[in-house]
XYZ file of C-alpha atoms in Angstrom:
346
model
C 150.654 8.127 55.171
C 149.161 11.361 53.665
C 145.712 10.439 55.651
C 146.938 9.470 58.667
C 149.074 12.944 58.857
C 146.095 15.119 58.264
C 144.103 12.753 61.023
C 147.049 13.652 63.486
C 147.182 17.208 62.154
C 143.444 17.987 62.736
C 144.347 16.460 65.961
C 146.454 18.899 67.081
C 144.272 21.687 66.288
C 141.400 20.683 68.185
C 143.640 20.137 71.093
C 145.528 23.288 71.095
C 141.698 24.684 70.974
C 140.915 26.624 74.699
C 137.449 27.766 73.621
C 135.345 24.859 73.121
C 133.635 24.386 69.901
C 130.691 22.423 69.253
C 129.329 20.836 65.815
C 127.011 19.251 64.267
C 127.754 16.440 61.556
C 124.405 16.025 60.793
C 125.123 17.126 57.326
C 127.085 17.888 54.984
C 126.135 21.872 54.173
C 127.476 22.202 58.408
C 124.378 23.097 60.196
C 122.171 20.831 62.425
C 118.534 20.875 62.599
C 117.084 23.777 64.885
C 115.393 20.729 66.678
C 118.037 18.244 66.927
C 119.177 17.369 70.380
C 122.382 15.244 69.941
C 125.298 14.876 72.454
C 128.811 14.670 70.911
C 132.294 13.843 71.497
C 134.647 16.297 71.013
C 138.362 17.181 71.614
C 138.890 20.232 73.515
C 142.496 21.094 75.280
C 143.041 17.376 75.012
C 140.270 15.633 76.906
C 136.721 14.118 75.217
C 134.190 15.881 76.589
C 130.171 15.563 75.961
C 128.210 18.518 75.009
C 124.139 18.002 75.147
C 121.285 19.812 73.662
C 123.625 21.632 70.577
C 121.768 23.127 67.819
C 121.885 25.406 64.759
C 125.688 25.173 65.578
C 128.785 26.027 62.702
C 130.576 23.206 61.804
C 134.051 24.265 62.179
C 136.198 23.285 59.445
C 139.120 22.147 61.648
C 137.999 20.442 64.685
C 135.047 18.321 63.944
C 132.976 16.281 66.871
C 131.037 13.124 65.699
C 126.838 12.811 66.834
C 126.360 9.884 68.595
C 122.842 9.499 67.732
C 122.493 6.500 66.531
C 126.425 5.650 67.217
C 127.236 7.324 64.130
C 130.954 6.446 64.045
C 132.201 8.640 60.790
C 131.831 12.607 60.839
C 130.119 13.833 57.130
C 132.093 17.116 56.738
C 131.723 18.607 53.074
C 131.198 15.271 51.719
C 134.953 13.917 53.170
C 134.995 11.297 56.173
C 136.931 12.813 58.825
C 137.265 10.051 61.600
C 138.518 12.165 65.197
C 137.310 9.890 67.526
C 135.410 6.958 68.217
C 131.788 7.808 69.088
C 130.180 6.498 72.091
C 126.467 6.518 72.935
C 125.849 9.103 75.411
C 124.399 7.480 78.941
C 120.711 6.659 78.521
C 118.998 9.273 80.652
C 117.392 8.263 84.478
C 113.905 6.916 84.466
C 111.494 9.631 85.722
C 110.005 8.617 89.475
C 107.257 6.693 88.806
C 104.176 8.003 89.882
C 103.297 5.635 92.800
C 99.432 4.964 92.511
C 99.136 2.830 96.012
C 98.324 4.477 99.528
C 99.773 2.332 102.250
C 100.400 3.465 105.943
C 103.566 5.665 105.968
C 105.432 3.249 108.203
C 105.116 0.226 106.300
C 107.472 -2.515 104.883
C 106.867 -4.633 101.367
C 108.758 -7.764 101.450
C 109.234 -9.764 98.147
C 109.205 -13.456 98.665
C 111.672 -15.734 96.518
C 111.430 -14.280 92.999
C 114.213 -16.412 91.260
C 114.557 -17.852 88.519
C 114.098 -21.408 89.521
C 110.565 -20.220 90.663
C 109.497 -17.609 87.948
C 111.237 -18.928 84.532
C 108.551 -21.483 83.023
C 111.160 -22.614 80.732
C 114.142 -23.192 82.717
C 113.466 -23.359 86.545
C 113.714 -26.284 88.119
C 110.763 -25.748 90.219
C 108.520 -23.376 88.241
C 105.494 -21.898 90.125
C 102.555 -21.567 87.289
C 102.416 -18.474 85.934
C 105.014 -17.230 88.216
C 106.575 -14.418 85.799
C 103.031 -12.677 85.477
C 103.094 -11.177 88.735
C 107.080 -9.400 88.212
C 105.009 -6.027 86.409
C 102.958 -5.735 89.690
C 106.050 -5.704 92.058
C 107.448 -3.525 90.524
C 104.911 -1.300 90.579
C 104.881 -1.817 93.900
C 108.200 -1.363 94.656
C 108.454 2.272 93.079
C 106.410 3.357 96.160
C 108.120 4.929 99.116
C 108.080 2.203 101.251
C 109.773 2.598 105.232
C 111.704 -0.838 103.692
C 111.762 -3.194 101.251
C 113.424 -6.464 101.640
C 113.792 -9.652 98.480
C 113.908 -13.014 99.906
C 116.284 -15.924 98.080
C 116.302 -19.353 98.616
C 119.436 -20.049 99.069
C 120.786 -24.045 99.592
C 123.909 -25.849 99.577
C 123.801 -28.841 96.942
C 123.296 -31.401 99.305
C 120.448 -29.499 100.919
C 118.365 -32.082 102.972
C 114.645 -30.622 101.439
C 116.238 -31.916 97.933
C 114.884 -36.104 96.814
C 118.125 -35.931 95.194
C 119.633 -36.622 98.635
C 116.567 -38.619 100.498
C 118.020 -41.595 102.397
C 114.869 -43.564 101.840
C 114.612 -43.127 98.095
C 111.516 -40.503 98.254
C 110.709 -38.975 95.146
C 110.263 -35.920 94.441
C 107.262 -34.116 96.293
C 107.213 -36.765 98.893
C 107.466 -36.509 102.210
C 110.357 -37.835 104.099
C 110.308 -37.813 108.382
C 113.888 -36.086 108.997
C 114.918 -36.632 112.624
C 117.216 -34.006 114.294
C 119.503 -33.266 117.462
C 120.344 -30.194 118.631
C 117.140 -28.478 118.517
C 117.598 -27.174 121.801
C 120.639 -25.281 121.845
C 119.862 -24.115 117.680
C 122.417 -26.092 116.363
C 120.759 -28.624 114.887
C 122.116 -32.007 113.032
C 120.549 -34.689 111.160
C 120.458 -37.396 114.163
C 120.692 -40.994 112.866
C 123.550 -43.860 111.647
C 121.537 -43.900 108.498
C 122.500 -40.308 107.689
C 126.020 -40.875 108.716
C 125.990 -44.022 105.954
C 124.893 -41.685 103.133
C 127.963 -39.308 103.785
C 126.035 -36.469 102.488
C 126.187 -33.974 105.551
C 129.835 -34.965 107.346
C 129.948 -32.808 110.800
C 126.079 -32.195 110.392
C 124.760 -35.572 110.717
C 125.922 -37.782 114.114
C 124.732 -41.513 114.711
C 123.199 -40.282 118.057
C 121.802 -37.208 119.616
C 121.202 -36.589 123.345
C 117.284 -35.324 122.260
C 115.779 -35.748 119.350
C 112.954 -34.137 116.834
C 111.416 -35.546 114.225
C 110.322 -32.786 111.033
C 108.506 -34.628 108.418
C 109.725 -32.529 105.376
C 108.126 -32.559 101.700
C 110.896 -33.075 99.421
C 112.036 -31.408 96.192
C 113.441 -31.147 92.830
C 117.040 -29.727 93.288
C 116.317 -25.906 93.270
C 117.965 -22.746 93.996
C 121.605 -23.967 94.764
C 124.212 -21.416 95.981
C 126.171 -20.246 93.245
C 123.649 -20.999 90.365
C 121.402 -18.701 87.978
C 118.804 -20.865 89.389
C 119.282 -19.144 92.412
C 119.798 -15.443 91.132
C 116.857 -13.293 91.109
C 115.011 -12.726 87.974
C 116.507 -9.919 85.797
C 113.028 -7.959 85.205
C 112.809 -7.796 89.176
C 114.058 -4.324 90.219
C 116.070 -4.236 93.353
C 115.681 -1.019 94.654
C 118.258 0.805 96.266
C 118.785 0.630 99.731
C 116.416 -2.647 99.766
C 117.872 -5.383 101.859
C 118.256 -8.899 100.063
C 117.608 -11.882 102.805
C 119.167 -15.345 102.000
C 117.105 -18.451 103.562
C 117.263 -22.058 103.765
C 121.090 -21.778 103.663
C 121.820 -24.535 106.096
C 122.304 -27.662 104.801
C 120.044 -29.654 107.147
C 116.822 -28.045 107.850
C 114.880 -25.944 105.520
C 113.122 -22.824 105.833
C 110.023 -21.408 104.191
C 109.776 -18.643 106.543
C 112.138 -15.468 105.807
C 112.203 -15.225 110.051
C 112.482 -18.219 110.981
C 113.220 -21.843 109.662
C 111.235 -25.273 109.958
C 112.259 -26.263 113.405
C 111.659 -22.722 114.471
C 115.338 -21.510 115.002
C 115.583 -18.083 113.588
C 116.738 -17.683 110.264
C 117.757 -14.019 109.583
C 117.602 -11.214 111.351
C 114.653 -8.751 109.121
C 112.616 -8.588 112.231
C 115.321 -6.488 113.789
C 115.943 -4.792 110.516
C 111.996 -3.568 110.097
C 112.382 -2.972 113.982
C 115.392 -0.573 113.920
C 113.486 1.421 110.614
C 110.597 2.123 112.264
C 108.373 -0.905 110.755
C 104.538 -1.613 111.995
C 103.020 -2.992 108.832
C 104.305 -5.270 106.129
C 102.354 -6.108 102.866
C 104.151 -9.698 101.112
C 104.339 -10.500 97.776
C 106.226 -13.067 95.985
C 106.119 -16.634 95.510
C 105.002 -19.273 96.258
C 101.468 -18.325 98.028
C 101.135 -22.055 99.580
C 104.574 -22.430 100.830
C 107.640 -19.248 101.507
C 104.613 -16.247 101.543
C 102.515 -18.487 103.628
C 105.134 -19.160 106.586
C 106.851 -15.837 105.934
C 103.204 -14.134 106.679
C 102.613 -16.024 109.134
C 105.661 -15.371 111.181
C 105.843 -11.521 110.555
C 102.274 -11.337 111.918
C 104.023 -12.209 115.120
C 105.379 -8.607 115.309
C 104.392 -6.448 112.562
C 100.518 -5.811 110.919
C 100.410 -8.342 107.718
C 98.766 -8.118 104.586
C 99.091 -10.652 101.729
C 98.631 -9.077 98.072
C 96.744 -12.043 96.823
C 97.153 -10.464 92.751
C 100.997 -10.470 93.858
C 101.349 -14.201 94.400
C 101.172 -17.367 92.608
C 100.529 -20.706 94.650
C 102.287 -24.205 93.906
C 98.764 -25.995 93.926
C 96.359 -23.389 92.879
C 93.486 -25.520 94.628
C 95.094 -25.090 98.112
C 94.439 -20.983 97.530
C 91.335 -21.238 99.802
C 93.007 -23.326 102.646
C 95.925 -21.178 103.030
C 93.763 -18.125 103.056
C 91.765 -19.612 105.377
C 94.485 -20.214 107.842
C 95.921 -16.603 107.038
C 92.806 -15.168 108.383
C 92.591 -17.458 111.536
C 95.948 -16.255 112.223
C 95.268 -12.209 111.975
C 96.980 -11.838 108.432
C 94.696 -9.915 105.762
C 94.163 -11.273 102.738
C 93.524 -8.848 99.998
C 94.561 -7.195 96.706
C 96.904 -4.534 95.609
C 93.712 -2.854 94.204
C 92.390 -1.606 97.794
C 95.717 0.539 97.557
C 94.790 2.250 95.160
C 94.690 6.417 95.343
């Protein structure tokens, strides 16, 4: 009872207070270090309040504040524990700019291909990309520049997503390929065409028994990956999304996949970055991301239809390293440079 009325009483006092006073409790004699940069919660006319940067300050023997350096919680005041308020740690401080080392044309894009955890955690993706997570430091790097836009990729399927073996209606395995015919094409609504993908009653409204024209899209199939709604799906934490970067969601229709950010496998367009990088002011886009063989291949590919394309060939990881050559190859015939983040360098 006795404590709890001096608690309140000291209370009152530092309330009642209108000049405010600032303490150290770095020890008991009252005084902090000439040094010591602390911040500290305090009462003053009733309100907490944060005061940075105090030293060689009085303690006053009424109203005492608590350091929050190391989220002291307990106030040493002439040798007595006088608890006033719950320390908090004070807000870590902003990271200083970092000093971009790259030299890019002033009206260029960098778009980050599908760095999510099914794809970069070598533990626990469903469809890990070799060494995936050893190219997150570099994009990053990257990404610190002052780019004209920046845009992250996700795949982004439904669970019965027709690229997935899980859902093959002849029994294809995983990494197989599997002839997927469609309807629709046309008017870019497309549907799985076919009684056998009305049997599986996978699709409902997406799949008919008949179409009026038909296409058939022999698609490689895949381990379930990157499902809506999953951490699969997410982005990697140690990928920093910078602000005012635009986040573009692919592959989102059930029936036809897309390894292109602009457009998807049947060639219906998937999102709408070309009028994004457009609208900014956009001529050159550098990719990074993953996979190299598959999502920054076609997404290359495609924004070398509009926009000057370089690949960052240190900022990718391919599915089947061996293919590297191939896919460069075709790159090249196709007017997309090839190169490494090192020719960017100041």
């Amino acid at each position: 009872i006795g404590w709890l009325f001096s608690f309140f009483f000291l209370l009152g006092m530092c309330a009642s207070s209108h000049a405010l006073e600032t303490a150290s409790c770095a020890s008991a004699a009252g005084t902090a270090s000439d040094t010591e940069e602390a911040t500290f919660l305090q009462f003053s006319q009733g309100e907490h309040m944060k005061t940075e940067g105090a030293s060689s300050m009085s303690m006053s023997p009424w109203c005492t504040t608590i350091t929050c350096e190391e989220v002291k919680w307990w106030c040493a005041m002439e040798k007595e524990c006088c608890p006033l308020a719950g320390c908090v740690p004070a807000p870590a401080p902003a990271p200083s700019p970092l000093s971009c080392p790259y030299q890019f044309p002033e009206d260029s894009a960098l778009l980050v291909i599908d760095m999510q955890n099914d794809f970069v955690s070598q533990s626990q993706g469903s469809l890990p990309v070799t060494d995936g997570d050893t190219i997150i430091p570099l994009i990053n790097n990257l990404s610190s520049c002052s780019w004209k836009a920046i845009a992250y990729t996700q795949d982004f399927h439904p669970f019965n997503h027709a690229s997935f073996a899980s859902t093959s209606v002849e029994n294809v395995g995983v990494f197989g390929f599997e002839n997927l015919t469609y309807g629709g094409v046309a008017d870019e609504t497309p549907f799985l065409c076919g009684q056998k993908y009305v049997d599986a009653n996978t699709w409902g409204a997406s799949a008919n028994a008949t179409c009026k024209d038909s296409t058939v899209l022999e698609a490689q199939l895949w381990p379930d990956h990157c499902v809506q709604g999953t951490w699969g799906q997410e982005l990697d934490e140690r990928i920093v999304v910078r602000t005012g970067a635009t986040t573009v969601k692919k592959g989102f229709s059930a029936v036809v996949d897309s390894y292109g950010v602009f457009h998807n496998n049947l060639g219906i367009s998937e999102s709408n970055l070309k009028e994004i990088f457009t609208g900014l002011g956009v001529k050159e886009v550098y990719v990074v991301g993953l996979a190299y063989d598959y999502c920054v291949k076609n997404s290359a590919l495609q924004s070398a239809a509009s926009f000057k394309t370089t690949v960052l060939l240190d900022g990718t990881k391919a599915v089947v390293p061996s293919a590297i050559p191939s896919v460069t190859a075709e790159l090249q015939a196709a007017g997309v440079t090839v190169g490494n983040s090192t020719t960017l360098l100041a």
